[in-house]
Structures are given as structure tokens and as C-alpha cells.
XYZ file of C-alpha atoms in Angstrom:
146
model
C -22.772 15.756 -110.137
C -22.827 17.960 -107.030
C -22.729 14.867 -104.895
C -19.847 13.392 -106.762
C -17.743 16.658 -106.418
C -18.613 16.761 -102.682
C -17.493 13.018 -102.276
C -14.342 13.793 -104.183
C -13.636 16.810 -101.861
C -14.243 14.776 -98.870
C -11.924 12.082 -100.174
C -9.016 14.666 -100.652
C -9.653 16.053 -97.067
C -9.466 12.612 -95.548
C -6.603 11.575 -97.582
C -4.504 14.645 -96.633
C -5.731 15.659 -93.028
C -5.042 19.185 -91.902
C -2.387 19.537 -89.265
C -3.644 19.496 -85.628
C -2.897 22.589 -83.688
C -1.875 22.158 -80.098
C -3.845 23.975 -77.542
C -1.935 26.402 -75.566
C -0.603 25.284 -72.104
C -2.347 27.038 -69.325
C -0.311 28.956 -66.854
C -1.031 31.290 -63.911
C 1.458 33.963 -63.122
C 1.518 35.545 -59.610
C 3.594 38.634 -59.912
C 4.707 41.837 -58.082
C 2.343 44.524 -59.410
C 5.230 47.013 -59.935
C 7.403 44.719 -61.940
C 7.189 45.155 -65.829
C 9.741 42.531 -66.590
C 7.074 39.882 -65.655
C 4.983 40.946 -68.452
C 7.744 40.632 -70.848
C 8.361 37.039 -69.595
C 4.583 36.358 -69.781
C 4.727 37.378 -73.533
C 7.795 35.207 -74.043
C 5.821 32.188 -72.649
C 2.791 33.089 -74.793
C 4.998 33.138 -78.037
C 6.187 29.588 -76.988
C 2.799 27.877 -76.620
C 1.515 29.020 -73.284
C -1.582 30.976 -72.277
C -0.794 32.958 -69.312
C -3.351 34.433 -66.725
C -1.525 37.207 -64.727
C -2.478 37.878 -61.154
C -0.830 40.739 -59.553
C -0.334 40.420 -55.761
C 1.221 42.531 -53.074
C 1.832 39.325 -51.110
C 4.152 37.577 -53.587
C 6.616 36.187 -50.934
C 3.601 34.605 -49.202
C 2.193 33.203 -52.449
C 5.517 31.804 -53.570
C 6.279 30.240 -50.120
C 2.621 28.665 -50.161
C 3.554 27.256 -53.567
C 6.672 25.701 -52.205
C 9.353 27.998 -53.637
C 12.402 28.186 -51.101
C 13.102 31.761 -50.034
C 16.542 31.822 -51.747
C 14.925 30.874 -55.114
C 11.940 33.412 -54.938
C 11.803 36.092 -57.596
C 9.409 38.713 -58.817
C 6.872 36.104 -60.206
C 5.783 32.465 -59.664
C 4.101 30.657 -62.476
C 1.880 27.636 -61.899
C 1.885 25.221 -64.787
C -0.260 22.074 -64.178
C 1.241 20.444 -61.007
C 4.383 22.582 -61.262
C 5.770 25.908 -60.152
C 8.261 27.874 -62.319
C 9.859 30.795 -60.440
C 12.002 33.326 -62.166
C 12.986 33.738 -65.790
C 13.344 29.958 -66.691
C 13.911 29.279 -70.335
C 11.005 27.651 -72.154
C 13.118 24.614 -73.248
C 13.679 23.885 -69.560
C 10.130 24.268 -68.767
C 9.125 21.898 -71.654
C 11.813 19.451 -70.414
C 10.237 19.335 -66.990
C 6.636 18.909 -68.511
C 7.881 16.031 -70.585
C 10.016 14.322 -68.041
C 7.551 14.942 -65.183
C 10.039 14.655 -62.360
C 8.983 14.253 -58.829
C 9.579 17.864 -57.872
C 7.347 20.894 -56.815
C 9.052 23.022 -59.494
C 11.981 24.690 -60.967
C 13.563 28.156 -60.522
C 16.166 30.406 -61.810
C 17.327 32.682 -59.018
C 17.832 36.295 -59.406
C 17.062 38.385 -62.544
C 20.080 37.449 -64.734
C 20.796 39.486 -67.814
C 20.076 37.737 -70.997
C 17.334 35.560 -69.403
C 14.019 35.630 -71.194
C 12.056 38.654 -70.022
C 15.309 40.433 -68.742
C 16.828 41.638 -71.856
C 20.523 42.357 -72.349
C 23.298 39.933 -73.223
C 23.611 36.662 -71.494
C 27.157 36.593 -69.786
C 27.062 33.306 -67.834
C 25.562 29.850 -67.790
C 22.208 29.746 -65.870
C 21.698 27.235 -63.193
C 18.008 26.142 -62.914
C 17.339 24.471 -59.702
C 14.499 21.895 -58.843
C 12.826 22.049 -55.464
C 10.555 19.921 -53.409
C 8.116 20.747 -50.347
C 9.814 18.149 -48.245
C 12.745 20.250 -46.985
C 15.396 18.705 -49.193
C 17.937 21.361 -50.472
C 17.370 22.451 -54.146
C 19.279 20.558 -56.808
C 20.465 21.681 -60.205
C 17.848 20.578 -62.765
C 19.482 22.010 -65.789
C 22.066 24.538 -67.037
C 21.576 26.903 -69.986
């Protein structure tokens, strides 16, 4: 009787498999130690399926430049996700677009610290231009607008 019940339970479990939970996407954030909005952005990423390892650095400009971020797009943090760099407060749907499309770029960036962007708070007052960039010296190009 116990074996029959166990087999019946096994049959039910295999007939209706449990949903597979996706593992979080690993990310490393290099940030200015005195900037608190970076932690808010990291929390935003974590709410959206990322696992963020935060690494404060006093040499952020040097780290960002080493990652290939052009000086005019560097912000208060750079996030490495797989083979890509995300600089600034880029919305997660644009990051996911990049990770899905896999363009031949070094990364994407939202210049400045615009109000209403993830991690900044406030109300969004304008469209955001998210730029893609490469390490080969080509000028950044608009990758997406939000």
C-alpha cells in the first residue's frame, strides 16, 4: 500500500512539474564609496533578477576607463554583467535587451544621474538615451531610448 501511494505521488509530480526558478544573473558593481544612490540601484537590480557584488573603489574613473567606458559616459558606478559593462542608472529592461540580443559592444551607459532613473528617485521628466560603446575608439551610439 505504501509503495502504491509513493508511486502515485511520484506520478503526480512528474505529470505536473514544478516551475524552474531561474538563477540570478551575477553582476559586479564598482562604485564610488561615498555614493549612496549606487546601493539603491543595486537593490533595484536585485529585485529584477540580478545578484550584485558591490566593490567600493576610490579609483572609479580608472576602473571605468579600464572597462572601456568613455569618459563622457562614466558615472558613479560601473557594473560588469558577463562580458558587458553597464554604466549609470540604465533601466533593467534595456540591460535585459542587451543580454538577449548580445550586440558586439563593450557595454551600455546612461550618462549623468537623471531624475526618475532607477536608483535616483524623483519623477522622470525626459526620455533617457542609453548609449552603446566599444573599446575600438568609435563614438558611442544610441542603443535605446526610455
